[in-house]
Coordinates of C-alpha atoms and ligand atoms in Angstrom, one line a residue:
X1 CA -40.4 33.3 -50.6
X2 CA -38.5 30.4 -52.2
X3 CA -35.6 31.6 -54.6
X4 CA -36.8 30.5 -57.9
X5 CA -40.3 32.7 -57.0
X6 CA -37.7 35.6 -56.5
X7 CA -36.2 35.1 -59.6
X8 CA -39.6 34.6 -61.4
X9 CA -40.8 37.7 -59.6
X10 CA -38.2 40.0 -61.0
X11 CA -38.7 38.3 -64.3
X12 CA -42.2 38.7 -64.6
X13 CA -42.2 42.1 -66.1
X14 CA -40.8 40.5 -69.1
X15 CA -37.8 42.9 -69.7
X16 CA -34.2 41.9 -70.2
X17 CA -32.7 41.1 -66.8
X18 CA -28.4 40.0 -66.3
X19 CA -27.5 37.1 -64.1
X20 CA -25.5 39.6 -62.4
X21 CA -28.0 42.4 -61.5
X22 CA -30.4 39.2 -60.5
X23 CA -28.0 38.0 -58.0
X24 CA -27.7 41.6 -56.7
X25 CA -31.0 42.1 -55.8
X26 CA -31.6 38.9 -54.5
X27 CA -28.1 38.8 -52.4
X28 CA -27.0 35.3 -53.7
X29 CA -24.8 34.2 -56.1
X30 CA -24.3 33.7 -60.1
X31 CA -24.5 30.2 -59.6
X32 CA -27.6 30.3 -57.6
X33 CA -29.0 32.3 -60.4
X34 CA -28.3 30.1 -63.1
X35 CA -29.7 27.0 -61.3
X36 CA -32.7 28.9 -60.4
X37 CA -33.4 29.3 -63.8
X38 CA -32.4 26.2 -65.1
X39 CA -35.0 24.7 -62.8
X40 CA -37.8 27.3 -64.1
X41 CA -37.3 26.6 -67.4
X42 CA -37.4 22.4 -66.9
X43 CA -41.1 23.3 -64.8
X44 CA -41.9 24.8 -68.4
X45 CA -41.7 28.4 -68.0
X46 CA -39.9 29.8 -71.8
X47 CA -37.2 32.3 -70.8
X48 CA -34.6 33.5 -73.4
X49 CA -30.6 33.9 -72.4
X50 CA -29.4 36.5 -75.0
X51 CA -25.6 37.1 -74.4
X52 CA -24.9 40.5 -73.0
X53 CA -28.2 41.5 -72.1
X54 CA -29.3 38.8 -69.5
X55 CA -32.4 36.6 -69.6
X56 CA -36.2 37.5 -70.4
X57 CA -39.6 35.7 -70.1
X58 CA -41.1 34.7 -73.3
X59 CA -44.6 35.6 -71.8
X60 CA -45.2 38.4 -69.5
X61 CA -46.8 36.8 -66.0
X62 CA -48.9 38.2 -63.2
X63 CA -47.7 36.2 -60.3
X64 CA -50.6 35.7 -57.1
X65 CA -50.5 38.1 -54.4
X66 CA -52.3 37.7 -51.3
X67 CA -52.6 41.7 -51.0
X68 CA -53.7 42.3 -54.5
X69 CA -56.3 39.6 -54.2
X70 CA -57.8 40.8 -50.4
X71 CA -57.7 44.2 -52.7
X72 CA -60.3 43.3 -55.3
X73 CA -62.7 41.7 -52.9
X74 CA -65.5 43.7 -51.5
X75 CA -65.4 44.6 -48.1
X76 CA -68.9 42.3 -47.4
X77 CA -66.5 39.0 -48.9
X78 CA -63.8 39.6 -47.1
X79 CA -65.5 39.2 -43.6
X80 CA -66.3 35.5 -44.8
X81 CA -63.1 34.9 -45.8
X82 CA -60.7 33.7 -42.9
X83 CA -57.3 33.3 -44.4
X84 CA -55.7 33.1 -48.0
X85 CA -52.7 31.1 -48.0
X86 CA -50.7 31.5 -51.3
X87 CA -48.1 29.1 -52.0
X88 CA -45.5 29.1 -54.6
X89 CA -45.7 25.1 -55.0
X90 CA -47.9 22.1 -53.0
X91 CA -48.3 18.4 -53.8
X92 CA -52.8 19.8 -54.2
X93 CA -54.0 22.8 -53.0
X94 CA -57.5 20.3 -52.1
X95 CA -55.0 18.0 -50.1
X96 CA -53.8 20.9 -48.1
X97 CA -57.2 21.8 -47.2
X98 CA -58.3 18.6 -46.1
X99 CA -55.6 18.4 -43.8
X100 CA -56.9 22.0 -42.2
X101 CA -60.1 20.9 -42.4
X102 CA -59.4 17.4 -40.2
X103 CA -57.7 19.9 -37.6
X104 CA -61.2 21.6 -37.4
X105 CA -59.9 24.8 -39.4
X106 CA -62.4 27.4 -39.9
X107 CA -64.8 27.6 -43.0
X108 CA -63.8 30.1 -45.3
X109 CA -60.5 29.1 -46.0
X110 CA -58.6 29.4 -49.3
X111 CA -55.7 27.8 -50.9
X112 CA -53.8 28.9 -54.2
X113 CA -50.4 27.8 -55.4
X114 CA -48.2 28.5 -58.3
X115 CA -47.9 24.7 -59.3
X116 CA -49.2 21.8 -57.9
X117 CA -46.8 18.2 -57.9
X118 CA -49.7 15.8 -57.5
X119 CA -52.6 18.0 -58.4
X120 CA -55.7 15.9 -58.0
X121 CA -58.6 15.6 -60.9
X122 CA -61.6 13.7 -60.7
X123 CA -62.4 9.6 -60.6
X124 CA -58.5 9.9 -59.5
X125 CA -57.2 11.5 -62.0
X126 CA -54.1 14.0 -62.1
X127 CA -54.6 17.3 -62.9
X128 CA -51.5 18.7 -64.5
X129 CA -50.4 21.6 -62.8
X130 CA -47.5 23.4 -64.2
X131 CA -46.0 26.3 -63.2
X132 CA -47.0 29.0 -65.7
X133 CA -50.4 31.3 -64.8
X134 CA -53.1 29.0 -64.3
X135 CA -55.2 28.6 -61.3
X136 CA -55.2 26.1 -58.9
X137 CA -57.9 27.4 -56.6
X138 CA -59.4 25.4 -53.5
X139 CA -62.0 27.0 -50.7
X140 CA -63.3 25.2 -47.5
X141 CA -66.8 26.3 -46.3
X142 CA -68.3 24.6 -43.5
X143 CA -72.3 23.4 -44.1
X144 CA -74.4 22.5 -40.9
X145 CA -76.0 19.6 -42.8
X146 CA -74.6 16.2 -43.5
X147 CA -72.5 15.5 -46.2
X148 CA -75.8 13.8 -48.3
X149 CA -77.5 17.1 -48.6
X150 CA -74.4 17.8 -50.7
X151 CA -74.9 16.2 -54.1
X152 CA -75.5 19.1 -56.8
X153 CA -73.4 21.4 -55.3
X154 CA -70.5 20.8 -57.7
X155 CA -73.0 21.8 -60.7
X156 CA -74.0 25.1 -58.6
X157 CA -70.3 25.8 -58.6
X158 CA -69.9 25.5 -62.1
X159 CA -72.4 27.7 -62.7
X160 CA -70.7 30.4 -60.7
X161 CA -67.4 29.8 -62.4
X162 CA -69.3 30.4 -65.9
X163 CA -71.0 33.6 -64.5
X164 CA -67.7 34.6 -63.8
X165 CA -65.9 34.0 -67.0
X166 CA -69.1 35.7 -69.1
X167 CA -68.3 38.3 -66.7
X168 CA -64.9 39.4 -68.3
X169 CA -66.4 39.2 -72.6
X170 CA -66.0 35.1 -72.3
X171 CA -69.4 34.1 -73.4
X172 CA -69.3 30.8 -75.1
X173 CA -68.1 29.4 -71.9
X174 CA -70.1 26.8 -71.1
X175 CA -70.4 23.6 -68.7
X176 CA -70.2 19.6 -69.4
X177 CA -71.9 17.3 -66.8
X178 CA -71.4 17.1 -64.0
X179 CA -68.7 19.8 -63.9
X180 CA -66.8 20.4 -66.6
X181 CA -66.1 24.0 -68.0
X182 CA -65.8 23.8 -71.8
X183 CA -65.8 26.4 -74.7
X184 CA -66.1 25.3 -77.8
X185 CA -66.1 21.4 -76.2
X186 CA -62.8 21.7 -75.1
X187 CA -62.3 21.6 -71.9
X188 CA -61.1 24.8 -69.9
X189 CA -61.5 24.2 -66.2
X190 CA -62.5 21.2 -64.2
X191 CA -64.0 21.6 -60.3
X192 CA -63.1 18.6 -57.9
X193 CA -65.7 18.6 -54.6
X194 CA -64.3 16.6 -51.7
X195 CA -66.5 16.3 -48.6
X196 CA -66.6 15.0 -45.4
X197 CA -68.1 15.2 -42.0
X198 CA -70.9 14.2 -40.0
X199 CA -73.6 12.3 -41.8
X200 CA -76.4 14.3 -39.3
X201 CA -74.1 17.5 -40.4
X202 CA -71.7 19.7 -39.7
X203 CA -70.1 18.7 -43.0
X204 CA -67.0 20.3 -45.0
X205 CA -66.7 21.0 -48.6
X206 CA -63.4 21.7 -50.3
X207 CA -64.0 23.1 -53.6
X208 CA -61.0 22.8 -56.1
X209 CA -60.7 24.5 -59.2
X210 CA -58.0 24.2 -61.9
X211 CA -58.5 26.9 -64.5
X212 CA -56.1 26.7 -67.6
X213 CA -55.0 30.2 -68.6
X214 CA -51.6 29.3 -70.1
X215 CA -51.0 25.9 -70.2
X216 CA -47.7 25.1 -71.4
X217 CA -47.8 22.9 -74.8
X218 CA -45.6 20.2 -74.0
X219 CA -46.8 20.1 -71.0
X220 CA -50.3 19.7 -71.5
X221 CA -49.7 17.4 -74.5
X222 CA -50.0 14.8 -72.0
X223 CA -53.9 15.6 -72.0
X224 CA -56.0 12.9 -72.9
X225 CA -59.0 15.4 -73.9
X226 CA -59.8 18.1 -76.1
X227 CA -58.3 21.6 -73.9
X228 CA -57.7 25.2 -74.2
X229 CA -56.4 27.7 -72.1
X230 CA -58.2 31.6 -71.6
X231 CA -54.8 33.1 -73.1
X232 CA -56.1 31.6 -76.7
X233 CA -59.6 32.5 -76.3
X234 CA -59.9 35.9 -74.2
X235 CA -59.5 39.5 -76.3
X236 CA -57.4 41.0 -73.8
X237 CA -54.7 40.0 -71.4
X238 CA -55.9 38.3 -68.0
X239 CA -55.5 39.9 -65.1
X240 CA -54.7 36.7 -62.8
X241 CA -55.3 38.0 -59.2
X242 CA -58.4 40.4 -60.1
X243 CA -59.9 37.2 -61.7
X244 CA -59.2 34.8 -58.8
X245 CA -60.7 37.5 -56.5
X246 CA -64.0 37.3 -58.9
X247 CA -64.0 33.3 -58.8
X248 CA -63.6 33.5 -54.9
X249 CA -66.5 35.9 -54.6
X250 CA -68.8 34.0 -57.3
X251 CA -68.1 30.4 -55.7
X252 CA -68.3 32.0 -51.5
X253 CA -71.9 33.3 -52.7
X254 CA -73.0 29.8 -54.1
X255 CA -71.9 28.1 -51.0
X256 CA -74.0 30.7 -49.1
X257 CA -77.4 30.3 -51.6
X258 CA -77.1 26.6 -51.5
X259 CA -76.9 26.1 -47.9
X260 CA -80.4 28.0 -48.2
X261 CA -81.7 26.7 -51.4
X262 CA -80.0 23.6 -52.7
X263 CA -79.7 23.3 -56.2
X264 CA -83.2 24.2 -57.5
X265 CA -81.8 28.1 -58.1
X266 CA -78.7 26.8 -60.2
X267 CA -80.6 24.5 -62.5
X268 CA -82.4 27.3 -65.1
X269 CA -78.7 28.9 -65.1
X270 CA -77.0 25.4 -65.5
X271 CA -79.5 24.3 -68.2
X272 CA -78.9 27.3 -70.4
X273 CA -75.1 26.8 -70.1
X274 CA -75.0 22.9 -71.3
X275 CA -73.1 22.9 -74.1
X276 CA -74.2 18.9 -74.5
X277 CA -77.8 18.5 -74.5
X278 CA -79.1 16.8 -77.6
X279 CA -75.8 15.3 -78.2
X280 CA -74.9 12.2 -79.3
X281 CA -72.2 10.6 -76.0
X282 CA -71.0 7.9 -74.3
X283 CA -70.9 7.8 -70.6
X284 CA -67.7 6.1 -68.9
X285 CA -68.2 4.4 -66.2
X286 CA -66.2 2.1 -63.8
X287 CA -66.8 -1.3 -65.8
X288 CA -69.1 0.1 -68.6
X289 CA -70.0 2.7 -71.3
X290 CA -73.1 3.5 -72.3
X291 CA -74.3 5.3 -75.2
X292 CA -77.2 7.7 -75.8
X293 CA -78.3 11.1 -76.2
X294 CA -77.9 14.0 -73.7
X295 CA -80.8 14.4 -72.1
X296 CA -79.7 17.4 -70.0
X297 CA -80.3 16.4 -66.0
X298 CA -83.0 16.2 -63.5
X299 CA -83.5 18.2 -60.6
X300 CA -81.2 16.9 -58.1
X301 CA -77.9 17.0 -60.9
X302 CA -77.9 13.6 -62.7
X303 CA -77.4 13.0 -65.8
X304 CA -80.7 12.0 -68.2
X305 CA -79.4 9.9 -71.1
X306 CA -81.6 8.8 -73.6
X307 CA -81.3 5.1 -75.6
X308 CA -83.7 3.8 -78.1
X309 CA -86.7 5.7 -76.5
X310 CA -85.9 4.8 -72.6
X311 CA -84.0 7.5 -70.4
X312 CA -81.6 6.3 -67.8
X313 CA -80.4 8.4 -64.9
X314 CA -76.7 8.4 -63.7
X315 CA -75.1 10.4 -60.8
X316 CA -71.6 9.8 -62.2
X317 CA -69.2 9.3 -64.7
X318 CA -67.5 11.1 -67.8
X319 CA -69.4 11.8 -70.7
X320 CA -67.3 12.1 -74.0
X321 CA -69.5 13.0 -76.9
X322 CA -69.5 10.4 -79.9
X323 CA -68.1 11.8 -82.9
X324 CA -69.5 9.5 -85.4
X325 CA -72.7 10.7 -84.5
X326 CA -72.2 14.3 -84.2
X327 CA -70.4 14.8 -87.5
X328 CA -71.1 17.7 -89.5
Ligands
BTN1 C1 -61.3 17.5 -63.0 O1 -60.9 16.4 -63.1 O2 -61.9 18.1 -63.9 C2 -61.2 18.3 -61.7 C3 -59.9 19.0 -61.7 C4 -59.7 19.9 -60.4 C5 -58.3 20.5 -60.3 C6 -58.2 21.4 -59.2 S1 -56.7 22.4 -59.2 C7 -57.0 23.0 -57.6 C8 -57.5 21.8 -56.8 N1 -56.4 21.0 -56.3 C9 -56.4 19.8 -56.8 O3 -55.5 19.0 -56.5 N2 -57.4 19.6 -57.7 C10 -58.2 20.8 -57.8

């Protein structure tokens, strides 16, 4: 374990700790200490220096554990699962699984770090990452079709990541095409899919999911879109590994039922959990945005738009809803 997850570890409990007793337990030095959390509090983390008494956390923080997550997963999931690698920082938990799954790494493969330095979003976006108690979440599952068979599944996901999150009392979760997860139409957690492999199958999918729990202010005031983090909208605090468990559980059995079923069972559930349909938007595109009115989506996962009576069908872009319209 890197220092600075040492020194976050023993601060986690959120009691008064001195430099001193720090660098006892950890067998380094003062000055080792101090830089440690120097460089904790520049990645965002708020921790108080109070003269005489030491440092303390601002916010308590459940720090991933391999063991406690293997712990809260039935015995059935854990025989698909083949490894969990937690890391306390990587440039994208999706870019490390590609690399495994290019060196033919089995399905079933998961990835979680602590902070991610080039976290990846959709259309090429970054997805900021900071350390702090979010989720950054990927899982490789191997499909034996081609990677065409594939669209929808991203939706299917979302579905399970809502299930999930009504799960523990958060039920005005919701989802924004294709893969958004909003409540209250800001967003909470995105999923990035990223595929590959034969077009006659075996394919790959890496699932990513980034799931805000508490996002640093400054931080995330680089955020060009509405957010919120689960810390502001759940009744009770979050227990971080228990919940990845869940999510791992919820998206291993989507991957299973669509490699069986396809979309078709996701659509009811992903219907009823659309928090934009009848919605005045625009759709982004590349080169191009087009208004209209949420029409929901079909049955293979586009997006149904509706303008001046004629409904288009798109398979992506970013739909932002158009305030002038939806004023109350
Ligand atoms: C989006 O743009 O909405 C998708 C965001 C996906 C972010 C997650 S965090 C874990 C995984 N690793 C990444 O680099 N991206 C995904």
């Amino acid at each position: 374990m890197n220092i600075d997850a040492k020194v976050l570890s023993l601060l986690a409990n959120c009691e008064f700790h001195s430099g001193e007793l720090l660098a006892q337990l950890l067998s380094v030095s003062r000055a080792t200490i101090w830089k440690s959390i120097k460089k904790l509090r520049e990645s965002g983390l708020d921790i108080y220096a109070v003269r005489g008494r030491g440092y303390r956390l601002a916010d308590p923080i459940e720090l991933l554990n391999q063991a406690s997550i293997l712990e809260a997963l039935s015995p059935e999931k854990r025989m698909d699962i083949k490894k969990i690698d937690v890391l306390w920082e990587v440039d994208s938990t999706n870019k490390y699984l590609l690399g495994l799954a290019r060196d033919d790494q089995e399905g079933g493969t998961i990835c979680l770090a602590e902070r991610q330095i080039q976290g990846r979003g959709r259309r090429g976006r970054q997805w900021i990452s900071p350390l702090g108690g979010n989720i950054y979440l990927s899982v490789l599952w191997k499909l034996p079709f081609g990677p065409a068979q594939l669209s929808g599944l991203s939706l299917a996901i979302a579905t399970s990541v809502v299930d999930t999150l009504h799960n523990i009392g958060l039920k005005e979760v919701g989802v924004k095409w294709p893969n958004d997860i909003v409540w209250r139409e800001r967003k909470l957690a995105g999923i990035l899919l990223e595929i590959g492999g034969e077009s006659a199958g075996p394919s790959f999918a890496i699932v990513g999911l980034g799931l805000n729990i508490q996002l640093n202010k400054e931080i995330a005031a680089d955020i060009d879109q509405p957010w919120v983090d689960l810390d502001s909208i759940a009744k009770k605090p979050i227990e971080r590994n228990k919940l990845v468990a869940e999510l791992i559980s919820a998206i291993i059995q989507t991957f299973n039922r669509f490699e069986h079923d396809g979309l078709k069972p996701f659509l009811p559930k992903w219907r009823q959990y659309d928090q934009y349909a009848g919605k005045s938007a625009v759709l982004h595109l590349e080169n191009e945005s087009i208004p209209g009115v949420i029409n929901g989506i079909d049955d293979h996962g586009s997006l149904l738009l509706e303008y001046n009576g004629k409904i288009t069908r798109h398979h992506s872009g970013d739909v932002s809803l158009d305030v002038r319209h939806n004023a109350t």
